[in-house]
Amino acid sequence: MSLIITDDCINCDVCEPECPNSAISPGEEIYEIDPNLCTECVGHYDEPQCQQVCPVDCIPKDPDNVESKDELMEKYLIITAAA
């Protein structure tokens, strides 16, 4: 499952540079996560780095994009192979 940034985002800019897949980008009002690029840091780290640095805890799992760890690893392999 990818992650999502909620309306509680304060646009502090700390999450974007932490994403190893460049899945986080500025949206119209708050930062957004591209579910096609988000692997919850599977393949890179043990825990999602954006969640670790977020000061307001506004990055939960996205219930609209449910994926298993195996699916996230498969996505990671595809993303890193294309890079």
XYZ file of C-alpha atoms in Angstrom:
83
model
C 0.000 0.000 0.000
C 1.355 3.384 -0.784
C 1.192 6.281 1.603
C -0.867 9.463 1.381
C -0.352 12.958 2.780
C -3.399 14.315 4.589
C -4.737 17.847 4.908
C -2.835 18.140 8.199
C 0.328 18.754 6.117
C 2.018 22.041 7.038
C 4.251 22.148 3.922
C 7.407 22.010 5.996
C 9.367 20.521 3.066
C 11.101 17.756 5.045
C 9.423 14.735 3.430
C 10.197 15.379 -0.240
C 14.005 15.011 -0.084
C 13.709 11.882 2.083
C 11.812 9.880 -0.556
C 14.210 7.531 -2.382
C 11.722 7.031 -5.238
C 10.911 10.721 -5.840
C 7.258 9.895 -5.167
C 6.634 13.086 -3.168
C 6.078 16.402 -4.890
C 4.428 19.741 -4.100
C 0.733 19.783 -4.885
C -1.540 22.789 -5.233
C -2.003 23.126 -1.470
C -0.003 20.354 0.210
C 2.587 17.773 -0.764
C 1.335 14.731 -2.659
C 2.546 11.153 -3.043
C 2.419 9.389 -6.403
C 1.056 5.897 -5.577
C 2.792 4.513 -8.677
C 6.183 5.443 -7.211
C 5.608 4.941 -3.488
C 6.954 1.653 -2.134
C 6.795 2.713 1.529
C 10.597 2.627 1.206
C 10.525 -1.167 0.737
C 13.809 -2.067 -0.920
C 15.526 1.022 0.470
C 14.786 1.208 4.207
C 12.990 -0.722 6.939
C 10.485 2.096 7.516
C 9.014 4.865 5.369
C 11.420 7.764 5.686
C 8.785 10.447 5.101
C 6.843 9.192 8.122
C 10.004 9.293 10.221
C 10.703 12.972 9.531
C 7.128 14.327 9.409
C 6.611 16.632 12.410
C 2.792 16.471 12.288
C 2.269 12.749 11.599
C 0.160 13.338 8.483
C 1.386 10.457 6.277
C -0.761 7.351 6.844
C -1.231 4.336 4.586
C -3.478 5.067 1.616
C -6.581 2.845 1.897
C -7.244 3.353 -1.827
C -3.881 1.821 -2.799
C -3.501 -1.394 -0.828
C -0.403 -3.455 -1.666
C 1.408 -6.288 0.110
C 5.104 -6.142 0.996
C 5.759 -8.484 -1.939
C 3.904 -6.156 -4.318
C 5.830 -3.175 -2.950
C 9.106 -5.048 -3.479
C 8.069 -5.883 -7.036
C 7.299 -2.203 -7.665
C 10.677 -1.257 -6.162
C 12.456 -3.660 -8.530
C 10.627 -2.199 -11.537
C 11.334 1.403 -10.485
C 15.017 0.798 -9.803
C 15.498 -1.193 -13.008
C 14.124 1.730 -15.024
C 16.433 4.216 -13.301
